[in-house]
mmCIF file of C-alpha atoms and ligand atoms in Angstrom:
data_model
loop_
_atom_site.group_PDB
_atom_site.id
_atom_site.type_symbol
_atom_site.label_atom_id
_atom_site.label_comp_id
_atom_site.label_asym_id
_atom_site.label_seq_id
_atom_site.Cartn_x
_atom_site.Cartn_y
_atom_site.Cartn_z
ATOM 1 C CA MET A 1323 -24.528 149.601 1.184
ATOM 2 C CA THR A 1324 -23.973 150.762 4.771
ATOM 3 C CA LYS A 1325 -20.239 151.653 5.444
ATOM 4 C CA LYS A 1326 -18.775 150.738 8.752
ATOM 5 C CA ILE A 1327 -16.709 153.247 10.504
ATOM 6 C CA LEU A 1328 -14.552 152.417 13.476
ATOM 7 C CA ILE A 1329 -13.627 155.311 15.757
ATOM 8 C CA LEU A 1330 -10.563 155.009 17.932
ATOM 9 C CA PRO A 1331 -10.246 157.961 20.175
ATOM 10 C CA GLY A 1332 -6.979 156.994 21.872
ATOM 11 C CA ASP A 1333 -5.287 159.114 24.526
ATOM 12 C CA GLY A 1334 -4.707 162.691 25.589
ATOM 13 C CA ILE A 1335 -6.731 165.087 23.498
ATOM 14 C CA GLY A 1336 -7.819 162.058 21.239
ATOM 15 C CA PRO A 1337 -11.187 161.649 22.898
ATOM 16 C CA GLU A 1338 -11.884 165.556 22.978
ATOM 17 C CA ILE A 1339 -11.078 165.907 19.232
ATOM 18 C CA VAL A 1340 -12.828 162.650 18.087
ATOM 19 C CA ALA A 1341 -15.950 163.710 19.955
ATOM 20 C CA GLU A 1342 -16.246 166.702 17.590
ATOM 21 C CA ALA A 1343 -15.466 164.644 14.491
ATOM 22 C CA ARG A 1344 -18.205 162.229 15.645
ATOM 23 C CA LYS A 1345 -20.746 165.209 15.705
ATOM 24 C CA VAL A 1346 -19.768 165.971 12.157
ATOM 25 C CA LEU A 1347 -20.336 162.317 11.165
ATOM 26 C CA GLU A 1348 -23.650 162.116 12.889
ATOM 27 C CA ALA A 1349 -24.679 165.373 11.203
ATOM 28 C CA LEU A 1350 -23.771 163.810 7.785
ATOM 29 C CA GLU A 1351 -25.674 160.656 8.763
ATOM 30 C CA ALA A 1352 -28.698 162.774 9.450
ATOM 31 C CA GLY A 1353 -28.291 164.182 6.077
ATOM 32 C CA GLY A 1354 -28.427 160.780 4.401
ATOM 33 C CA LEU A 1355 -24.703 159.394 4.598
ATOM 34 C CA ASP A 1356 -25.215 155.605 5.021
ATOM 35 C CA VAL A 1357 -22.738 154.895 7.765
ATOM 36 C CA GLU A 1358 -22.632 152.709 11.011
ATOM 37 C CA LEU A 1359 -20.369 154.080 13.693
ATOM 38 C CA GLU A 1360 -18.545 151.943 16.165
ATOM 39 C CA GLU A 1361 -15.903 152.686 18.854
ATOM 40 C CA GLY A 1362 -12.827 150.811 20.054
ATOM 41 C CA LEU A 1363 -9.778 151.073 22.162
ATOM 42 C CA ILE A 1364 -6.258 151.673 21.083
ATOM 43 C CA GLY A 1365 -2.966 153.040 22.524
ATOM 44 C CA GLY A 1366 -2.684 153.757 26.225
ATOM 45 C CA ALA A 1367 -6.492 153.587 26.739
ATOM 46 C CA ALA A 1368 -6.344 150.020 25.419
ATOM 47 C CA TYR A 1369 -3.278 149.116 27.588
ATOM 48 C CA GLU A 1370 -5.111 150.335 30.624
ATOM 49 C CA ALA A 1371 -8.241 148.232 29.902
ATOM 50 C CA HIS A 1372 -6.680 145.106 28.347
ATOM 51 C CA GLY A 1373 -2.938 145.270 28.926
ATOM 52 C CA HIS A 1374 -2.094 145.751 25.241
ATOM 53 C CA PRO A 1375 -2.030 148.850 22.918
ATOM 54 C CA LEU A 1376 -3.777 146.890 20.136
ATOM 55 C CA PRO A 1377 -6.031 144.294 21.588
ATOM 56 C CA ALA A 1378 -7.179 141.468 19.262
ATOM 57 C CA ALA A 1379 -10.651 142.681 19.596
ATOM 58 C CA THR A 1380 -9.552 146.133 18.100
ATOM 59 C CA LEU A 1381 -7.759 144.560 15.219
ATOM 60 C CA ALA A 1382 -10.749 142.560 14.400
ATOM 61 C CA GLN A 1383 -13.091 145.545 14.516
ATOM 62 C CA ALA A 1384 -10.498 147.370 12.124
ATOM 63 C CA GLU A 1385 -10.541 144.517 9.775
ATOM 64 C CA ARG A 1386 -14.329 144.483 9.489
ATOM 65 C CA ALA A 1387 -14.520 148.414 9.063
ATOM 66 C CA ASP A 1388 -14.511 150.160 5.756
ATOM 67 C CA ALA A 1389 -12.662 152.967 7.301
ATOM 68 C CA ILE A 1390 -11.111 154.080 10.628
ATOM 69 C CA LEU A 1391 -11.025 157.400 12.364
ATOM 70 C CA LEU A 1392 -8.260 157.605 14.918
ATOM 71 C CA GLY A 1393 -7.507 160.478 17.412
ATOM 72 C CA ALA A 1394 -4.050 160.184 18.794
ATOM 73 C CA VAL A 1395 -2.042 157.922 21.007
ATOM 74 C CA GLY A 1396 0.663 158.171 23.628
ATOM 75 C CA GLY A 1397 1.517 160.081 26.825
ATOM 76 C CA PRO A 1398 4.282 160.550 29.353
ATOM 77 C CA GLN A 1399 2.763 157.821 31.666
ATOM 78 C CA TYR A 1400 3.460 155.182 29.175
ATOM 79 C CA GLU A 1401 6.991 156.177 28.229
ATOM 80 C CA ASN A 1402 8.609 153.586 30.561
ATOM 81 C CA LEU A 1403 6.663 150.581 29.338
ATOM 82 C CA GLU A 1404 8.579 148.061 27.322
ATOM 83 C CA ARG A 1405 8.506 148.861 23.578
ATOM 84 C CA ALA A 1406 6.017 146.293 22.522
ATOM 85 C CA LEU A 1407 3.386 147.748 24.973
ATOM 86 C CA ARG A 1408 3.881 151.359 24.207
ATOM 87 C CA PRO A 1409 0.834 153.264 22.600
ATOM 88 C CA GLU A 1410 2.596 153.883 19.402
ATOM 89 C CA GLN A 1411 2.819 150.088 18.914
ATOM 90 C CA GLY A 1412 -0.894 150.059 18.544
ATOM 91 C CA LEU A 1413 -0.683 152.294 15.555
ATOM 92 C CA LEU A 1414 2.149 150.497 13.843
ATOM 93 C CA GLY A 1415 0.243 147.207 14.458
ATOM 94 C CA LEU A 1416 -2.857 148.581 12.716
ATOM 95 C CA ARG A 1417 -0.788 149.945 9.822
ATOM 96 C CA ALA A 1418 1.018 146.590 9.272
ATOM 97 C CA GLY A 1419 -2.030 144.412 10.090
ATOM 98 C CA LEU A 1420 -4.232 146.253 7.563
ATOM 99 C CA LYS A 1421 -1.435 146.670 5.036
ATOM 100 C CA LEU A 1422 -1.725 150.487 4.818
ATOM 101 C CA PHE A 1423 1.106 151.079 2.460
ATOM 102 C CA SER A 1424 -0.026 154.493 1.054
ATOM 103 C CA ASN A 1425 0.330 157.492 3.453
ATOM 104 C CA LEU A 1426 -1.400 160.713 2.271
ATOM 105 C CA ARG A 1427 -0.111 163.832 3.983
ATOM 106 C CA PRO A 1428 -1.787 167.042 2.664
ATOM 107 C CA ALA A 1429 -0.390 170.340 3.406
ATOM 108 C CA ILE A 1430 -3.215 172.870 3.136
ATOM 109 C CA LEU A 1431 -3.039 176.426 4.227
ATOM 110 C CA TYR A 1432 -6.321 178.233 4.540
ATOM 111 C CA PRO A 1433 -5.891 181.831 3.397
ATOM 112 C CA GLN A 1434 -7.407 182.984 6.626
ATOM 113 C CA LEU A 1435 -4.354 181.492 8.550
ATOM 114 C CA ALA A 1436 -1.618 182.593 6.154
ATOM 115 C CA ALA A 1437 0.032 184.690 9.047
ATOM 116 C CA ALA A 1438 0.595 181.468 10.919
ATOM 117 C CA SER A 1439 3.321 180.276 8.442
ATOM 118 C CA THR A 1440 6.964 181.290 8.946
ATOM 119 C CA LEU A 1441 6.960 181.850 5.071
ATOM 120 C CA LYS A 1442 5.684 184.993 3.334
ATOM 121 C CA PRO A 1443 1.866 184.844 3.054
ATOM 122 C CA GLU A 1444 2.074 185.362 -0.812
ATOM 123 C CA VAL A 1445 4.210 182.155 -1.067
ATOM 124 C CA VAL A 1446 1.906 179.951 1.104
ATOM 125 C CA SER A 1447 -1.452 181.453 1.134
ATOM 126 C CA GLY A 1448 -3.922 178.928 -0.436
ATOM 127 C CA LEU A 1449 -1.316 176.125 -0.524
ATOM 128 C CA ASP A 1450 -3.038 172.689 -1.284
ATOM 129 C CA LEU A 1451 -0.379 170.084 -1.725
ATOM 130 C CA MET A 1452 -0.637 166.394 -1.274
ATOM 131 C CA ILE A 1453 2.481 164.130 -0.386
ATOM 132 C CA VAL A 1454 1.898 160.395 -0.962
ATOM 133 C CA ARG A 1455 4.497 158.612 1.002
ATOM 134 C CA GLU A 1456 5.276 154.797 0.770
ATOM 135 C CA LEU A 1457 4.808 153.556 4.233
ATOM 136 C CA THR A 1458 5.572 149.865 4.601
ATOM 137 C CA GLY A 1459 8.916 149.420 2.675
ATOM 138 C CA GLY A 1460 12.241 151.070 1.850
ATOM 139 C CA ILE A 1461 15.075 151.709 4.263
ATOM 140 C CA TYR A 1462 12.989 151.646 7.482
ATOM 141 C CA PHE A 1463 12.281 147.929 6.946
ATOM 142 C CA GLY A 1464 14.967 146.644 4.586
ATOM 143 C CA GLN A 1465 17.205 143.816 5.740
ATOM 144 C CA PRO A 1466 20.011 143.355 6.563
ATOM 145 C CA ARG A 1467 20.287 146.065 9.097
ATOM 146 C CA GLY A 1468 22.224 146.609 12.344
ATOM 147 C CA VAL A 1469 25.469 147.680 13.957
ATOM 148 C CA ARG A 1470 28.441 145.362 13.609
ATOM 149 C CA GLU A 1471 32.119 145.520 14.727
ATOM 150 C CA LEU A 1472 34.771 145.596 12.100
ATOM 151 C CA GLU A 1473 38.133 143.700 12.349
ATOM 152 C CA ASN A 1474 39.907 146.724 13.730
ATOM 153 C CA GLY A 1475 37.240 147.146 16.398
ATOM 154 C CA GLU A 1476 35.419 150.079 14.929
ATOM 155 C CA LYS A 1477 31.686 149.876 14.868
ATOM 156 C CA GLU A 1478 29.738 150.211 11.550
ATOM 157 C CA GLY A 1479 26.054 150.886 11.404
ATOM 158 C CA PHE A 1480 24.051 149.677 8.165
ATOM 159 C CA ASN A 1481 20.513 149.778 6.758
ATOM 160 C CA THR A 1482 19.242 148.654 3.358
ATOM 161 C CA LEU A 1483 17.233 150.532 0.938
ATOM 162 C CA VAL A 1484 15.262 148.014 -1.029
ATOM 163 C CA TYR A 1485 12.047 148.275 -3.186
ATOM 164 C CA ARG A 1486 10.538 145.617 -5.292
ATOM 165 C CA GLU A 1487 9.045 146.709 -8.600
ATOM 166 C CA SER A 1488 5.653 145.543 -7.366
ATOM 167 C CA GLU A 1489 5.901 147.761 -4.367
ATOM 168 C CA ILE A 1490 6.824 150.836 -6.390
ATOM 169 C CA GLU A 1491 3.984 150.033 -8.848
ATOM 170 C CA ARG A 1492 1.447 149.707 -5.951
ATOM 171 C CA ILE A 1493 2.297 153.132 -4.490
ATOM 172 C CA GLY A 1494 2.527 154.693 -7.892
ATOM 173 C CA ARG A 1495 -0.946 153.608 -8.770
ATOM 174 C CA SER A 1496 -2.237 154.762 -5.491
ATOM 175 C CA ALA A 1497 -0.686 158.185 -6.330
ATOM 176 C CA PHE A 1498 -1.961 158.387 -9.887
ATOM 177 C CA GLU A 1499 -5.560 157.694 -8.587
ATOM 178 C CA ILE A 1500 -5.074 160.474 -6.054
ATOM 179 C CA ALA A 1501 -3.843 162.918 -8.660
ATOM 180 C CA ARG A 1502 -6.984 162.109 -10.795
ATOM 181 C CA ARG A 1503 -9.132 163.270 -7.839
ATOM 182 C CA ARG A 1504 -7.167 166.526 -7.571
ATOM 183 C CA GLY A 1505 -5.290 168.631 -10.150
ATOM 184 C CA ARG A 1506 -4.005 165.706 -12.307
ATOM 185 C CA LYS A 1507 -0.304 166.565 -11.756
ATOM 186 C CA LEU A 1508 1.912 164.071 -10.213
ATOM 187 C CA CYS A 1509 5.574 164.689 -9.308
ATOM 188 C CA SER A 1510 7.629 161.670 -8.401
ATOM 189 C CA VAL A 1511 10.493 162.376 -6.111
ATOM 190 C CA ASP A 1512 13.634 160.173 -6.298
ATOM 191 C CA LYS A 1513 17.409 160.325 -6.237
ATOM 192 C CA ALA A 1514 17.802 158.427 -9.469
ATOM 193 C CA ASN A 1515 21.168 159.992 -10.306
ATOM 194 C CA VAL A 1516 22.735 158.266 -7.272
ATOM 195 C CA LEU A 1517 20.548 155.463 -6.054
ATOM 196 C CA GLU A 1518 19.857 152.459 -8.293
ATOM 197 C CA VAL A 1519 16.738 151.581 -6.202
ATOM 198 C CA THR A 1520 15.206 154.911 -7.130
ATOM 199 C CA GLU A 1521 16.337 154.617 -10.793
ATOM 200 C CA LEU A 1522 13.987 151.508 -10.745
ATOM 201 C CA TRP A 1523 11.517 153.773 -8.932
ATOM 202 C CA ARG A 1524 11.602 156.448 -11.835
ATOM 203 C CA GLN A 1525 11.410 153.791 -14.642
ATOM 204 C CA THR A 1526 8.482 152.144 -12.898
ATOM 205 C CA MET A 1527 6.540 155.406 -12.603
ATOM 206 C CA MET A 1528 7.166 156.112 -16.300
ATOM 207 C CA ARG A 1529 5.905 152.637 -17.233
ATOM 208 C CA ILE A 1530 2.586 152.855 -15.297
ATOM 209 C CA ALA A 1531 2.053 156.501 -16.443
ATOM 210 C CA ALA A 1532 0.950 154.997 -19.726
ATOM 211 C CA ASP A 1533 -2.261 153.911 -17.884
ATOM 212 C CA TYR A 1534 -2.961 157.469 -16.580
ATOM 213 C CA ALA A 1535 -2.731 159.403 -19.799
ATOM 214 C CA ASP A 1536 -4.947 162.208 -18.060
ATOM 215 C CA VAL A 1537 -2.405 162.758 -15.429
ATOM 216 C CA GLU A 1538 0.799 164.755 -16.164
ATOM 217 C CA LEU A 1539 3.856 163.016 -14.547
ATOM 218 C CA SER A 1540 7.052 164.909 -13.790
ATOM 219 C CA HIS A 1541 10.112 163.878 -11.753
ATOM 220 C CA MET A 1542 12.370 165.686 -9.263
ATOM 221 C CA TYR A 1543 15.423 164.767 -7.317
ATOM 222 C CA VAL A 1544 14.693 164.945 -3.577
ATOM 223 C CA ASP A 1545 17.261 167.728 -2.797
ATOM 224 C CA ASN A 1546 15.546 169.970 -5.531
ATOM 225 C CA ALA A 1547 12.102 168.887 -4.040
ATOM 226 C CA ALA A 1548 13.079 170.148 -0.572
ATOM 227 C CA MET A 1549 14.135 173.388 -2.152
ATOM 228 C CA GLN A 1550 11.095 173.766 -4.327
ATOM 229 C CA LEU A 1551 8.864 173.087 -1.275
ATOM 230 C CA VAL A 1552 10.047 176.125 0.498
ATOM 231 C CA ARG A 1553 10.700 178.370 -2.667
ATOM 232 C CA THR A 1554 7.359 177.943 -4.601
ATOM 233 C CA PRO A 1555 5.292 175.247 -2.918
ATOM 234 C CA LYS A 1556 2.222 176.316 -4.920
ATOM 235 C CA GLN A 1557 3.698 174.840 -8.101
ATOM 236 C CA LEU A 1558 3.192 171.365 -6.615
ATOM 237 C CA ASP A 1559 -0.070 169.394 -6.595
ATOM 238 C CA VAL A 1560 0.671 165.706 -5.765
ATOM 239 C CA MET A 1561 4.041 164.269 -4.832
ATOM 240 C CA VAL A 1562 4.820 160.650 -4.531
ATOM 241 C CA THR A 1563 8.006 159.300 -2.931
ATOM 242 C CA THR A 1564 9.694 156.626 -0.801
ATOM 243 C CA ASN A 1565 9.236 156.037 2.902
ATOM 244 C CA MET A 1566 12.251 157.972 4.144
ATOM 245 C CA PHE A 1567 12.068 160.826 1.575
ATOM 246 C CA GLY A 1568 8.323 161.169 2.294
ATOM 247 C CA ASP A 1569 8.853 161.224 6.060
ATOM 248 C CA ILE A 1570 11.078 164.154 5.721
ATOM 249 C CA LEU A 1571 9.398 166.133 3.023
ATOM 250 C CA SER A 1572 5.930 165.619 4.575
ATOM 251 C CA ASP A 1573 6.959 167.183 7.900
ATOM 252 C CA ALA A 1574 8.638 170.146 6.028
ATOM 253 C CA ALA A 1575 5.404 170.554 4.007
ATOM 254 C CA ALA A 1576 3.330 170.398 7.197
ATOM 255 C CA MET A 1577 5.358 173.142 8.771
ATOM 256 C CA LEU A 1578 4.877 175.422 5.772
ATOM 257 C CA THR A 1579 1.363 175.817 7.153
ATOM 258 C CA GLY A 1580 2.421 176.669 10.654
ATOM 259 C CA SER A 1581 -0.716 175.112 12.225
ATOM 260 C CA ILE A 1582 -0.301 171.386 13.300
ATOM 261 C CA GLY A 1583 -3.846 171.502 14.642
ATOM 262 C CA MET A 1584 -5.204 171.783 11.026
ATOM 263 C CA LEU A 1585 -3.622 168.969 9.247
ATOM 264 C CA PRO A 1586 -5.292 165.722 8.484
ATOM 265 C CA SER A 1587 -3.721 162.405 7.099
ATOM 266 C CA ALA A 1588 -4.730 159.137 5.714
ATOM 267 C CA SER A 1589 -3.139 155.723 5.279
ATOM 268 C CA LEU A 1590 -4.690 153.495 2.636
ATOM 269 C CA ASP A 1591 -4.522 149.821 1.508
ATOM 270 C CA ALA A 1592 -4.764 148.657 -2.117
ATOM 271 C CA ASP A 1593 -8.556 148.758 -2.101
ATOM 272 C CA GLY A 1594 -8.981 152.250 -0.704
ATOM 273 C CA LYS A 1595 -9.784 151.134 2.893
ATOM 274 C CA GLY A 1596 -8.013 153.697 5.130
ATOM 275 C CA MET A 1597 -7.108 154.898 8.539
ATOM 276 C CA TYR A 1598 -7.644 158.519 9.064
ATOM 277 C CA GLU A 1599 -6.093 160.767 11.715
ATOM 278 C CA PRO A 1600 -4.626 164.227 12.442
ATOM 279 C CA ILE A 1601 -0.951 164.487 12.054
ATOM 280 C CA HIS A 1602 -0.407 165.841 15.571
ATOM 281 C CA GLY A 1603 -0.062 163.769 18.744
ATOM 282 C CA SER A 1604 -2.082 163.376 21.939
ATOM 283 C CA ALA A 1605 -0.891 166.819 23.169
ATOM 284 C CA PRO A 1606 -0.807 165.731 26.885
ATOM 285 C CA ASP A 1607 0.160 169.335 27.865
ATOM 286 C CA ILE A 1608 -3.451 170.582 27.090
ATOM 287 C CA ALA A 1609 -5.510 167.306 27.391
ATOM 288 C CA GLY A 1610 -8.694 167.738 29.438
ATOM 289 C CA GLN A 1611 -8.830 171.514 29.097
ATOM 290 C CA GLY A 1612 -11.267 171.561 26.117
ATOM 291 C CA ILE A 1613 -8.958 173.862 24.097
ATOM 292 C CA ALA A 1614 -7.539 171.502 21.559
ATOM 293 C CA ASN A 1615 -8.198 172.276 17.860
ATOM 294 C CA PRO A 1616 -10.568 169.577 16.400
ATOM 295 C CA LEU A 1617 -10.233 170.732 12.887
ATOM 296 C CA ALA A 1618 -7.401 168.357 11.822
ATOM 297 C CA THR A 1619 -9.594 165.439 12.971
ATOM 298 C CA ILE A 1620 -12.657 166.948 11.268
ATOM 299 C CA LEU A 1621 -10.599 167.381 8.017
ATOM 300 C CA SER A 1622 -9.532 163.847 8.433
ATOM 301 C CA VAL A 1623 -13.323 162.871 8.101
ATOM 302 C CA ALA A 1624 -13.316 164.893 4.874
ATOM 303 C CA MET A 1625 -10.359 162.808 3.594
ATOM 304 C CA MET A 1626 -12.344 159.676 4.614
ATOM 305 C CA LEU A 1627 -15.329 160.744 2.711
ATOM 306 C CA ARG A 1628 -13.166 161.360 -0.456
ATOM 307 C CA TYR A 1629 -10.818 158.379 -0.435
ATOM 308 C CA SER A 1630 -12.717 155.551 1.346
ATOM 309 C CA LEU A 1631 -16.374 156.363 1.010
ATOM 310 C CA ASP A 1632 -16.456 157.737 -2.580
ATOM 311 C CA GLU A 1633 -18.410 160.811 -1.327
ATOM 312 C CA ASN A 1634 -16.463 163.643 -2.937
ATOM 313 C CA ALA A 1635 -19.264 166.130 -2.814
ATOM 314 C CA ARG A 1636 -19.759 165.622 0.964
ATOM 315 C CA ALA A 1637 -15.938 165.949 1.364
ATOM 316 C CA VAL A 1638 -15.958 169.301 -0.585
ATOM 317 C CA ALA A 1639 -18.898 170.583 1.573
ATOM 318 C CA LEU A 1640 -17.134 169.663 4.886
ATOM 319 C CA GLU A 1641 -14.004 171.366 3.737
ATOM 320 C CA ALA A 1642 -16.024 174.398 2.779
ATOM 321 C CA ALA A 1643 -17.723 174.349 6.192
ATOM 322 C CA VAL A 1644 -14.309 174.587 7.834
ATOM 323 C CA GLY A 1645 -13.495 177.461 5.611
ATOM 324 C CA THR A 1646 -16.820 179.176 6.771
ATOM 325 C CA VAL A 1647 -16.038 178.940 10.395
ATOM 326 C CA LEU A 1648 -12.515 180.361 9.742
ATOM 327 C CA ASP A 1649 -14.174 183.245 7.817
ATOM 328 C CA GLN A 1650 -16.530 183.818 10.830
ATOM 329 C CA GLY A 1651 -13.322 184.395 12.783
ATOM 330 C CA LEU A 1652 -13.568 181.333 15.067
ATOM 331 C CA ARG A 1653 -10.137 180.234 16.355
ATOM 332 C CA THR A 1654 -9.043 177.656 18.919
ATOM 333 C CA ARG A 1655 -6.117 178.982 20.958
ATOM 334 C CA ASP A 1656 -3.370 177.343 18.792
ATOM 335 C CA ILE A 1657 -4.503 179.359 15.685
ATOM 336 C CA ALA A 1658 -5.475 182.483 17.223
ATOM 337 C CA ALA A 1659 -3.478 185.622 16.541
ATOM 338 C CA ALA A 1660 -1.969 187.412 19.496
ATOM 339 C CA GLY A 1661 -4.670 189.035 21.470
ATOM 340 C CA GLN A 1662 -7.482 187.292 19.497
ATOM 341 C CA ALA A 1663 -10.155 185.633 21.386
ATOM 342 C CA SER A 1664 -10.375 181.903 21.181
ATOM 343 C CA VAL A 1665 -13.118 179.238 21.396
ATOM 344 C CA SER A 1666 -13.302 175.763 22.983
ATOM 345 C CA THR A 1667 -12.912 172.456 21.175
ATOM 346 C CA ALA A 1668 -16.664 171.791 21.401
ATOM 347 C CA ALA A 1669 -17.636 175.338 20.196
ATOM 348 C CA MET A 1670 -15.446 174.709 17.060
ATOM 349 C CA GLY A 1671 -17.045 171.335 16.535
ATOM 350 C CA ASP A 1672 -20.476 172.838 16.831
ATOM 351 C CA ALA A 1673 -19.779 175.717 14.489
ATOM 352 C CA VAL A 1674 -18.565 173.288 11.782
ATOM 353 C CA VAL A 1675 -21.723 171.256 12.169
ATOM 354 C CA ALA A 1676 -23.850 174.354 11.914
ATOM 355 C CA ALA A 1677 -21.898 175.617 8.741
ATOM 356 C CA LEU A 1678 -22.278 172.142 7.216
ATOM 357 C CA SER A 1679 -26.010 171.980 7.925
ATOM 358 C CA GLY A 1680 -26.741 175.673 7.153
HETATM 359 P P1 LIG B 2280 2.005 166.775 19.874
HETATM 360 O O1 LIG B 2280 1.703 166.737 18.421
HETATM 361 O O2 LIG B 2280 1.174 165.936 20.781
HETATM 362 O O3 LIG B 2280 2.072 168.239 20.413
HETATM 363 C C1 LIG B 2280 3.127 169.111 20.043
HETATM 364 C C2 LIG B 2280 2.514 170.580 20.468
HETATM 365 O O4 LIG B 2280 1.409 170.848 19.553
HETATM 366 C C3 LIG B 2280 1.991 170.628 21.893
HETATM 367 O O5 LIG B 2280 2.360 171.987 22.355
HETATM 368 C C4 LIG B 2280 0.447 170.527 21.734
HETATM 369 O O6 LIG B 2280 -0.215 171.173 22.721
HETATM 370 C C5 LIG B 2280 0.280 171.179 20.390
HETATM 371 N N1 LIG B 2280 -0.890 170.463 19.662
HETATM 372 C C6 LIG B 2280 -0.886 169.332 19.097
HETATM 373 N N2 LIG B 2280 -2.170 169.132 18.587
HETATM 374 C C7 LIG B 2280 -2.976 170.056 18.938
HETATM 375 C C8 LIG B 2280 -4.277 170.437 18.690
HETATM 376 N N3 LIG B 2280 -5.106 169.676 17.930
HETATM 377 N N4 LIG B 2280 -4.702 171.660 19.131
HETATM 378 C C9 LIG B 2280 -3.933 172.420 19.754
HETATM 379 N N5 LIG B 2280 -2.688 172.141 19.973
HETATM 380 C C10 LIG B 2280 -2.043 171.096 19.601
HETATM 381 O O7 LIG B 2280 3.471 166.095 19.865
HETATM 382 P P2 LIG B 2280 4.271 165.685 21.238
HETATM 383 O O8 LIG B 2280 4.082 166.659 22.331
HETATM 384 O O9 LIG B 2280 5.753 165.597 20.617
HETATM 385 O O10 LIG B 2280 3.863 164.259 21.565
HETATM 386 C C11 LIG B 2280 2.791 164.008 22.574
HETATM 387 C C12 LIG B 2280 2.562 162.530 22.604
HETATM 388 O O11 LIG B 2280 1.869 162.227 21.405
HETATM 389 C C13 LIG B 2280 3.730 161.570 22.684
HETATM 390 O O12 LIG B 2280 3.340 160.480 23.527
HETATM 391 C C14 LIG B 2280 3.967 161.173 21.218
HETATM 392 O O13 LIG B 2280 4.494 159.837 21.266
HETATM 393 C C15 LIG B 2280 2.502 161.070 20.764
HETATM 394 N N6 LIG B 2280 2.259 161.241 19.282
HETATM 395 C C16 LIG B 2280 1.331 160.489 18.809
HETATM 396 C C17 LIG B 2280 1.050 160.576 17.420
HETATM 397 C C18 LIG B 2280 -0.127 159.817 16.855
HETATM 398 O O14 LIG B 2280 -1.001 159.359 17.630
HETATM 399 N N7 LIG B 2280 -0.167 159.607 15.573
HETATM 400 C C19 LIG B 2280 1.806 161.472 16.582
HETATM 401 C C20 LIG B 2280 2.844 162.229 17.272
HETATM 402 C C21 LIG B 2280 3.048 162.082 18.548
#
């Protein structure tokens, strides 16, 4: 059956990088992938056209789609808008509206770019790690929350870390399924020695592990996980953790690779429908210059193939095509070594298409 893909270019470099990802999708379509591509507005671009960062029409398009490819949103011209109209609200609205609770953040370091990392090449070269972060619960959403004044006049801030068993089970099952498509090793990260919520987290992970006998489950306290990530990150395959721990660990893991323009991400619902986007922002400082790196967006397409379209072989082929262009020495400015020549956004996209079709 034809799969519907909604493309949301967004702001800044968004339209430039998404145009290259679209070329890749069209090449895959020409090679037999049964998809229908549609475009829509989000973020500042939607605000300019319709006065809102997530117009009802865009949400309706997203609800109909099987998968969504997003560029990036935001820019300095929108920073003084009231909060509800800022571009980022478009993204948050989509995540909430589509119940995208499972956030997949891979940290992949192509051996060709090992020098870009701040860590020693032998520690990170060939790194391929996936962090699965719970995205719609935990302390970022728990009630009660606020700042109150105590009797002595001192202020006290408070937030609530809360997870229901069903929420833990849902993200756990999502992570086990992902581990099955990778190295079949899942590490659950918690702070079960101190926080009751994560004691329940650990017990729930152990309970559902019985349904995934082919996946090896281990547990790590979050402080140790932070240490292991920078000590021997290649020991890890898939990590699953809470919203806040995942927020912090996934940024640390991304920075192991040293190249923000290379990292894709996905946010999935319970049925595998997902929104795919690079982890970087709209890079207003380089927008319109044709020099942005489109590879994070193109690798987001690879994730879409694997996790929403059930097209693993095509995902592998696309990732291999990215490896081929790096082997050929092609670099956009952000990943070029000092003194190395760089290519444009469009040239990089064309090279991936050629490698894929060749
Ligand atoms: P950013 O990720 O946009 O840029 C950080 C730095 O990385 C900049 O120097 C930029 O030029 C560079 N960079 C980013 N992507 C690149 C690419 N593909 N190729 C080459 N260089 C790249 O982060 P920022 O500057 O903090 O934020 C800019 C805007 O993006 C803000 O409005 C912010 O709110 C928004 N933002 C959006 C998202 C999103 O859409 N998911 C995420 C983060 C930030």
